Short mmCIF file of C-alpha atoms and ligand atoms in Angstrom, two decimals:
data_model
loop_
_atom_site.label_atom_id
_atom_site.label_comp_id
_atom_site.label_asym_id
_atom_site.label_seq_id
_atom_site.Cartn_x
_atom_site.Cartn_y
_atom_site.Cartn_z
CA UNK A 4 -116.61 39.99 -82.35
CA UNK A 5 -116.08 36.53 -83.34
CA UNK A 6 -117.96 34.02 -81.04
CA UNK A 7 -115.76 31.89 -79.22
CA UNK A 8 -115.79 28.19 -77.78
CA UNK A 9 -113.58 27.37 -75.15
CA UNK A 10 -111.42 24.10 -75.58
CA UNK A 11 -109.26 23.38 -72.95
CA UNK A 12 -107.71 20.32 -74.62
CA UNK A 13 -106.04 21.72 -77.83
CA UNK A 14 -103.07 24.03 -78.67
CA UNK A 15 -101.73 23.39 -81.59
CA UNK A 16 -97.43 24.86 -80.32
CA UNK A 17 -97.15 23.63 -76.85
CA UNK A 18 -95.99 20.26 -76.34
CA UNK A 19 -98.28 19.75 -73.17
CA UNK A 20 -101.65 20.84 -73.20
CA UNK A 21 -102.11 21.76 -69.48
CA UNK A 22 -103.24 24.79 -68.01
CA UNK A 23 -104.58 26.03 -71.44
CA UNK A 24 -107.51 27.91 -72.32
CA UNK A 25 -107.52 27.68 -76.38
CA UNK A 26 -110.52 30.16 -78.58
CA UNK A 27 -110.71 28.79 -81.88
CA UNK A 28 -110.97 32.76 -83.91
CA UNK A 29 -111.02 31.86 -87.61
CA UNK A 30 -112.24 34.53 -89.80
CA UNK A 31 -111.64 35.80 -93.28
CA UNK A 32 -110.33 32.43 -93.93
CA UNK A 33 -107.52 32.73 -91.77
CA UNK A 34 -107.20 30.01 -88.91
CA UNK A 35 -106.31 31.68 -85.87
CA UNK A 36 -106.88 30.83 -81.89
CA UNK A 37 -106.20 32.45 -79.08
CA UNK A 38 -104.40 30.71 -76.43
CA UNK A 39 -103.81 31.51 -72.97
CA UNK A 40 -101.89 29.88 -70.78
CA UNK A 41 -101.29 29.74 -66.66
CA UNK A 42 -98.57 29.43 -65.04
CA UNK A 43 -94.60 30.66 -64.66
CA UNK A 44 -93.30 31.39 -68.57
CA UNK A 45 -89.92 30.35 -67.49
CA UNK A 46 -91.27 27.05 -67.36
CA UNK A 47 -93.96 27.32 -69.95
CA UNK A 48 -91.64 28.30 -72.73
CA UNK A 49 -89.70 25.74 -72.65
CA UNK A 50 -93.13 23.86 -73.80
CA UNK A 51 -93.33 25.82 -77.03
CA UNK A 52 -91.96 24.49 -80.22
CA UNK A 53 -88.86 25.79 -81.69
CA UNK A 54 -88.81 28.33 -83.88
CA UNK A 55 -93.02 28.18 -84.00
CA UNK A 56 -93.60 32.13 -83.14
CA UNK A 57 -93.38 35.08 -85.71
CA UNK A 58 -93.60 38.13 -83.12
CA UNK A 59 -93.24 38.87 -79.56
CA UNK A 60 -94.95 41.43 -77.70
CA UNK A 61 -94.72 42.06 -73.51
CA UNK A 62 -94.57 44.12 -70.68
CA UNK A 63 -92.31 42.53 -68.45
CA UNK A 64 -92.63 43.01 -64.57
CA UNK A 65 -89.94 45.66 -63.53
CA UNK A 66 -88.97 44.59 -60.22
CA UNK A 67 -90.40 47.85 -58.70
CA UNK A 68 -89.92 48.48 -54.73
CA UNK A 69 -93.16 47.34 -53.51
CA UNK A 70 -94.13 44.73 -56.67
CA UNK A 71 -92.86 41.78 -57.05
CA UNK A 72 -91.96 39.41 -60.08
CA UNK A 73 -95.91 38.49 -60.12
CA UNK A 74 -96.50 42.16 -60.28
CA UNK A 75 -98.11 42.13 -56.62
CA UNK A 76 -98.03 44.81 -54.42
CA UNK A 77 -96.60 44.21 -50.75
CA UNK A 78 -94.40 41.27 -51.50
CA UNK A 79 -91.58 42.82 -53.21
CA UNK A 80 -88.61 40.45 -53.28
CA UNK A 81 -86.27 43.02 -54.26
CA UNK A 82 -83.83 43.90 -51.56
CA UNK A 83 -84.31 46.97 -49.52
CA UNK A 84 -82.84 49.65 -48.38
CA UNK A 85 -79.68 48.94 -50.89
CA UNK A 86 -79.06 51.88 -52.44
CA UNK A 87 -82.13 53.30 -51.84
CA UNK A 88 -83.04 57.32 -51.53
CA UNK A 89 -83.85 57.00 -47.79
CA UNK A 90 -87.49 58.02 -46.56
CA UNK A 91 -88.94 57.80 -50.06
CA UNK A 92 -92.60 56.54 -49.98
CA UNK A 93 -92.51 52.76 -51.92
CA UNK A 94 -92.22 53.31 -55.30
CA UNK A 95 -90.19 56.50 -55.60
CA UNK A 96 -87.20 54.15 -53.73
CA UNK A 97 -84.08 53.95 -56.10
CA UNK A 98 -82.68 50.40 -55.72
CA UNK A 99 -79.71 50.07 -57.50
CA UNK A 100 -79.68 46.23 -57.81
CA UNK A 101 -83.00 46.62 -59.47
CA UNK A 102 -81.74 47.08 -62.63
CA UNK A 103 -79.08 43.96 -62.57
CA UNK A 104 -82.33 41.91 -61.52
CA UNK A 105 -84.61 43.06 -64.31
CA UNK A 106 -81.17 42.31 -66.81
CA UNK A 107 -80.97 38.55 -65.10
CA UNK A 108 -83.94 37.72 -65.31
CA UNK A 109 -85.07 38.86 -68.62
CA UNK A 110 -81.92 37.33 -70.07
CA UNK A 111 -83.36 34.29 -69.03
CA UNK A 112 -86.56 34.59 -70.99
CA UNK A 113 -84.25 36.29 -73.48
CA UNK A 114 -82.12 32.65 -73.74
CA UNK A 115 -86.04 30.83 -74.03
CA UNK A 116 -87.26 33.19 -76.23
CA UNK A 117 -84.39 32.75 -78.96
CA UNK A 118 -84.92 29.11 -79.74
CA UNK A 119 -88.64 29.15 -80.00
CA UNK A 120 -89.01 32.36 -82.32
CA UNK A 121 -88.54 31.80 -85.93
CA UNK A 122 -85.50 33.53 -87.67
CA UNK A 123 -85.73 37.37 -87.69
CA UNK A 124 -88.93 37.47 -85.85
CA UNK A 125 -89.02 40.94 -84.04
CA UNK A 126 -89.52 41.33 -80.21
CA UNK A 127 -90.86 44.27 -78.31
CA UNK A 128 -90.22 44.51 -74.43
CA UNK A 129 -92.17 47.19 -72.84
CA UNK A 130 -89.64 49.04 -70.45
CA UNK A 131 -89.64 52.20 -68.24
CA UNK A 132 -87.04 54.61 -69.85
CA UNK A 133 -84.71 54.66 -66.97
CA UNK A 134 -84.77 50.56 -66.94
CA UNK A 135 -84.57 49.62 -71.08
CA UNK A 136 -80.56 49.63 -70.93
CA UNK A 137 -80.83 46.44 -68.74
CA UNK A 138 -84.15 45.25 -70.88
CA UNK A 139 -82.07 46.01 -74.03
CA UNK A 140 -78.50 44.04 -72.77
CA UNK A 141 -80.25 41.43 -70.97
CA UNK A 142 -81.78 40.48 -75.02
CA UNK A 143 -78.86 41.60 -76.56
CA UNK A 144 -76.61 38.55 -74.75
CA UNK A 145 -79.24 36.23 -75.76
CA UNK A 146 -78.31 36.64 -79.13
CA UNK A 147 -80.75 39.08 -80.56
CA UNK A 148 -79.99 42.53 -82.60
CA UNK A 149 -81.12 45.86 -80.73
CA UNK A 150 -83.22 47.60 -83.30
CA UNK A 151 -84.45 50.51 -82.15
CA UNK A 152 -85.83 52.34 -78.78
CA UNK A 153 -89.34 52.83 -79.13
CA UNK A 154 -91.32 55.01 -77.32
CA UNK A 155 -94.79 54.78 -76.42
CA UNK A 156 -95.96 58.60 -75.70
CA UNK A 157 -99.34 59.34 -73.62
CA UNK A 158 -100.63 62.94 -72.92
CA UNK A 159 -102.95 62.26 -70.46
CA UNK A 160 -103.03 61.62 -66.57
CA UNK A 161 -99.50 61.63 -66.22
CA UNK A 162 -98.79 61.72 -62.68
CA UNK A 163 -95.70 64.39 -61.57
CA UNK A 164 -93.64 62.17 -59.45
CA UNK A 165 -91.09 64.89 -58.22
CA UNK A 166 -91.81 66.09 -54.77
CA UNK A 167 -91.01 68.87 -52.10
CA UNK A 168 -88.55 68.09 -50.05
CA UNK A 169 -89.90 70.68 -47.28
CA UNK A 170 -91.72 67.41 -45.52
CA UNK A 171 -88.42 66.24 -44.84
CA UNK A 172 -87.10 69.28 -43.75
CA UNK A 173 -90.09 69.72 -41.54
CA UNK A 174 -88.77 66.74 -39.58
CA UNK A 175 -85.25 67.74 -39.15
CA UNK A 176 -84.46 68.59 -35.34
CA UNK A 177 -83.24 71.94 -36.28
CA UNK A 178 -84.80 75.34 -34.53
CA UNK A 179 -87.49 76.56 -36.63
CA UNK A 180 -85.39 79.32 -38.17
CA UNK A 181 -82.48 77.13 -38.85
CA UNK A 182 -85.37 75.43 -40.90
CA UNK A 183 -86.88 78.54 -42.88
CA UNK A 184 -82.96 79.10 -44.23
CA UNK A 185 -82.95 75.19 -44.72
CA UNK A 186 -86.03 76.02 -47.53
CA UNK A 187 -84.59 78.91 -48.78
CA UNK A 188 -81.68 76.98 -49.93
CA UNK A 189 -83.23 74.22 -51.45
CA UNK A 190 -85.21 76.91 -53.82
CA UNK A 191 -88.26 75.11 -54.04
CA UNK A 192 -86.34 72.14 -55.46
CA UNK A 193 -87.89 68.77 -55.77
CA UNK A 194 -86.95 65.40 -56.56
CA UNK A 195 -85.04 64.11 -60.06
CA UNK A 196 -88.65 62.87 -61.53
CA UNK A 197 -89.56 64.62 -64.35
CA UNK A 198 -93.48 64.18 -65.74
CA UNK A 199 -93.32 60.85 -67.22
CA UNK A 200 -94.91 61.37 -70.96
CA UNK A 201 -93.51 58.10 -72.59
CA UNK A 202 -93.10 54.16 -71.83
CA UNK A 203 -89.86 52.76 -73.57
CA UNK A 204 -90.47 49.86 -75.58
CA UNK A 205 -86.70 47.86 -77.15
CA UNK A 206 -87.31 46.63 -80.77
CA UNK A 207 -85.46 43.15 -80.78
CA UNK A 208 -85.00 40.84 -83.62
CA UNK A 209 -83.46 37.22 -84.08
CA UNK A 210 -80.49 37.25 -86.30
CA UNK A 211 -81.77 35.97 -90.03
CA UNK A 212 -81.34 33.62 -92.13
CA UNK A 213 -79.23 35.08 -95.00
CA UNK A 214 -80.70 38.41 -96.28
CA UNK A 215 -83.87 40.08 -95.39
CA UNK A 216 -85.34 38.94 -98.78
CA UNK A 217 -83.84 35.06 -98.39
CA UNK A 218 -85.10 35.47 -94.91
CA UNK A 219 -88.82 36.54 -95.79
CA UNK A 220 -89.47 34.34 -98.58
CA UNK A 221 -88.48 31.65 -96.40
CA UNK A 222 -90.04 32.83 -92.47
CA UNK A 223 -92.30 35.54 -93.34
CA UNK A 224 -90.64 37.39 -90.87
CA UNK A 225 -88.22 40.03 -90.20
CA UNK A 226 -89.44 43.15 -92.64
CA UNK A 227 -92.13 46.06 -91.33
CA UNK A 228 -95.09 46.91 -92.75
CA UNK A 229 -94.43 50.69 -93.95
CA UNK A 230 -98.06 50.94 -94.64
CA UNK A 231 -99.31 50.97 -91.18
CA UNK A 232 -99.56 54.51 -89.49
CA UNK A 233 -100.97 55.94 -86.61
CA UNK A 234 -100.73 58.93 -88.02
CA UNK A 235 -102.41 59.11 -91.61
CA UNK A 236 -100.28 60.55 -94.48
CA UNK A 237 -97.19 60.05 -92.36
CA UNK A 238 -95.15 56.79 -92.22
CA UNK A 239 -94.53 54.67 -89.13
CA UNK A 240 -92.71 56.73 -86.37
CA UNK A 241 -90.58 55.25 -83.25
CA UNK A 242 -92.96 57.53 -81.41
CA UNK A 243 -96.44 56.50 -80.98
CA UNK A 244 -98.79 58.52 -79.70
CA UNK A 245 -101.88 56.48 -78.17
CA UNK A 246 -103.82 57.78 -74.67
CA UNK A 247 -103.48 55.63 -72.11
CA UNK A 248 -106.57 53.18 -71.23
CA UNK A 249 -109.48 54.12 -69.10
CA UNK A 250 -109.84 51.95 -65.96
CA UNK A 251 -112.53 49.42 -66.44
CA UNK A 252 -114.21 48.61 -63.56
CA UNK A 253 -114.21 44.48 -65.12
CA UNK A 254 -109.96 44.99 -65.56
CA UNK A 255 -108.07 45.84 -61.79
CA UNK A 256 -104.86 44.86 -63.74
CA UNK A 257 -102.40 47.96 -62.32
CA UNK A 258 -100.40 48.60 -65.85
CA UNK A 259 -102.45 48.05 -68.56
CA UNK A 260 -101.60 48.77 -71.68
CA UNK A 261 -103.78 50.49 -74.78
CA UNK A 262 -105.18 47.47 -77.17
CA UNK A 263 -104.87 50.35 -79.84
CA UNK A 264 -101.06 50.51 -79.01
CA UNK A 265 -100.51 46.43 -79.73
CA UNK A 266 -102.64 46.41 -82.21
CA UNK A 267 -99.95 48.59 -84.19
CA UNK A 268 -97.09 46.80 -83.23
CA UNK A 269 -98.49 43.36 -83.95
CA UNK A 270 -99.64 44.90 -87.32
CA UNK A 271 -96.25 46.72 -87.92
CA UNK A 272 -94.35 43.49 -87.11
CA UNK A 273 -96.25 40.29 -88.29
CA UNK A 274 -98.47 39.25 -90.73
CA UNK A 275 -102.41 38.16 -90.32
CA UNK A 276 -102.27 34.82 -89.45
CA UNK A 277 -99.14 34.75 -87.51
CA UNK A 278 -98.16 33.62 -84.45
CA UNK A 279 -97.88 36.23 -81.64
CA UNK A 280 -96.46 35.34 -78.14
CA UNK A 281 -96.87 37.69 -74.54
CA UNK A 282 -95.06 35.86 -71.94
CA UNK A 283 -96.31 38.19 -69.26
CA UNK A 284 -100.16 38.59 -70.64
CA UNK A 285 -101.57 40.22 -67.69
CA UNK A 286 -105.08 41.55 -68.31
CA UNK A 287 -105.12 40.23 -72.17
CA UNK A 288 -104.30 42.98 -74.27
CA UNK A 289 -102.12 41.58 -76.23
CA UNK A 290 -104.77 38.35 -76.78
CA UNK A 291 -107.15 41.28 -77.22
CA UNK A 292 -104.97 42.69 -80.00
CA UNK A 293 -104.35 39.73 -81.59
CA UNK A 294 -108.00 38.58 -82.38
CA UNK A 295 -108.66 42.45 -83.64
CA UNK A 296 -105.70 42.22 -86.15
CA UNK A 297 -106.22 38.36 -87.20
CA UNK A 298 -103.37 36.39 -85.36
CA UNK A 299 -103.34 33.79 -83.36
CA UNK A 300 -101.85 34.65 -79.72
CA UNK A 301 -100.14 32.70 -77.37
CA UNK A 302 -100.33 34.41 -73.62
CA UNK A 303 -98.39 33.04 -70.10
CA UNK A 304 -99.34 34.78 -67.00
CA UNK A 305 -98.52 33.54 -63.63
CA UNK A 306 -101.44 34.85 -61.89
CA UNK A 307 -104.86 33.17 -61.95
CA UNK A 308 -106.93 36.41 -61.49
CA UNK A 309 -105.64 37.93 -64.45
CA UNK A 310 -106.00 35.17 -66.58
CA UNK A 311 -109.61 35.23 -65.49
CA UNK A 312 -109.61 38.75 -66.35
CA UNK A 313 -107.95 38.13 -70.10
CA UNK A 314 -110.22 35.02 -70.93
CA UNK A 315 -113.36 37.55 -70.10
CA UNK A 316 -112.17 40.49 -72.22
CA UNK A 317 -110.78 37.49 -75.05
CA UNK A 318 -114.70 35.88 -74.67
CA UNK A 319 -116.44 39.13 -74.40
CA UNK A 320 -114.71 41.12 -77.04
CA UNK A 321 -113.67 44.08 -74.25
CA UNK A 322 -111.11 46.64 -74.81
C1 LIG B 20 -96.67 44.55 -66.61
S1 LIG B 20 -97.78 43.28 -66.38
C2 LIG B 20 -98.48 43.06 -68.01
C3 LIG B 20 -99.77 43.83 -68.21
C4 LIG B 20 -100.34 43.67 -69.60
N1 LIG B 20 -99.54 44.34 -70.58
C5 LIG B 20 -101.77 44.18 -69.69
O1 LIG B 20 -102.06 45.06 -70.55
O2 LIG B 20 -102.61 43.73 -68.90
C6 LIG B 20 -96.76 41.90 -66.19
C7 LIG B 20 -97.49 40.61 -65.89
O3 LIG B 20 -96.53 39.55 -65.85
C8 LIG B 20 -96.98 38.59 -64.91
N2 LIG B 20 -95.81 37.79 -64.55
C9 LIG B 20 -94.78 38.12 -63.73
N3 LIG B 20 -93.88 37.14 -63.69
C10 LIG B 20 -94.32 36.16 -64.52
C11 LIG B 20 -93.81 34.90 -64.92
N4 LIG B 20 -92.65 34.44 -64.45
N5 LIG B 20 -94.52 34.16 -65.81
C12 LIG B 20 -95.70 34.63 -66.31
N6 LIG B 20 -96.25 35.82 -65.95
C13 LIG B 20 -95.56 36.57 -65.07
C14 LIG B 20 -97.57 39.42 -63.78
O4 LIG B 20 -98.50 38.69 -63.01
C15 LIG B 20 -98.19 40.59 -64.55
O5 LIG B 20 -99.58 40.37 -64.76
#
């Protein structure tokens, strides 16, 4: 790891210094930093200089039931009991509005977003599969091209969601019997939750200027790096296999995502030395990825215990 001093009064692409935590990472003669930001990116991006970043990577908060916007559980400010499968424990509730939500509000950081990314920079927007039509219109009317559907696929720990519905039958007021035939009609059937086994992720990119070649020589942006593999001897897929991260007991964050994962985006989609940009930086990773792949990172998160968390793992060099 890099050793890192903390300077609170620099950064270099915001137009007001506030609220900044800025880690000066240069190595290999590259001048990087690492700068992490608090407070509510819809306001904070609009303190970014235009067309200043080269790549965009996030994991936007969903609008589950039971989490709100700040990702916090208990203070969901999504309506319920709209559309929702009735009796579901929080979290397996189906709101229908969520979706239109998650496309409103994203299209807002989608509208922010577009000015302050530099011509045919590329944008990847965690998503959960059922949810990345919404991620992916919400960016496409803020101007940028749909790409591709990524997908990040894990092996491990995935939770089956589906469940029984013989609880629910157990509570019907029907006569025992009348509940025994009840069962034996539903066959054993449970829930429409299959295993989950992947995380969408929607490739984005801002419309370039001219060709991809005018384009590159010009931004440095807007071509892949076919080179970079997760699997050796094979080129890049649009499925990634990477395990999902142990809990740390120093990281409480509840979705965080595998620094080994970012790291191959942010080296698929940028160059060392670039500019990389999480709006919704949560724990760090993406700060985290950025100092292990030599770019500079800008991170916004709302919530002042997870930027404690990320300036610890950016200062302490933890996965
Ligand atoms: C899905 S989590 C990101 C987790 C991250 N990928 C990690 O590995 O730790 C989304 C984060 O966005 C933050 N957030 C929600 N709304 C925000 C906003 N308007 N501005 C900045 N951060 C916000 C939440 O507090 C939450 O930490």
């Amino acid at each position: 790891m890099a050793n890192f001093s903390v300077d609170k009064n620099s950064c270099h692409i915001f137009s007001s210094f506030q609220h900044t935590s800025r880690y000066p990472t240069s190595r290999k003669n590259l001048k990087t930093s690492i700068n992490i930001v608090h407070g509510n990116c819809l306001e904070k991006l609009k303190e970014v200089k235009p067309a200043s970043i080269h790549l965009v990577v996030t994991d936007p908060p969903y609008f589950l039931d039971g989490l709100d916007a700040g990702w916090e559980k208990g203070k969901s400010d999504a309506p319920r009991n709209t559309g929702s499968v009735g009796g579901l424990p929080v979290g397996m509730k189906f709101d229908l509005k969520q979706g239109k939500r998650l496309q409103s509000f994203i299209g807002k950081i989608g509208d922010l977003l577009f000015s302050i990314m530099l011509p045919g920079a590329f944008g990847v927007f965690f998503s959960q599969p059922r949810l990345a039509h919404r991620m992916a219109t919400g960016l496409e009317d803020a101007g940028f091209e749909i790409r591709d559907l990524l997908a990040w696929h894990f092996t491990k720990r995935a939770q089956f969601k589906a469940f029984s519905m013989d609880h629910f039958v157990d509570r019907m007021d029907k006569t025992e019997r009348e509940k025994i035939k009840i069962k034996q009609k539903l066959r054993g059937r449970k829930t429409p939750q299959l295993r989950p086994q992947f995380e969408a992720m929607v490739l984005i990119q801002k419309p370039r200027d001219g060709t991809f070649i005018n384009n590159w020589l010009e931004h440095e942006t807007g071509l892949i790096d076919a080179s970079v593999s997760l699997v050796s001897g094979f080129s890049p897929s649009s499925v990634m296999l990477v395990e999902k991260p142990n809990r740390q007991d120093y990281n409480r964050h509840l979705t965080v995502k595998p620094v080994k994962l970012i790291e191959h985006l942010i080296k698929l989609f940028s160059l060392p030395g670039q500019i990389v940009l999480d709006p919704f930086l949560g724990s760090g990773t993406t700060a985290v990825a950025s100092i292990n792949t030599q770019r500079s990172c800008v991170g916004i998160e709302i919530d002042k215990n997870y930027i404690e968390i990320a300036e610890n793992r950016v200062k302490e060099g933890k996965k």
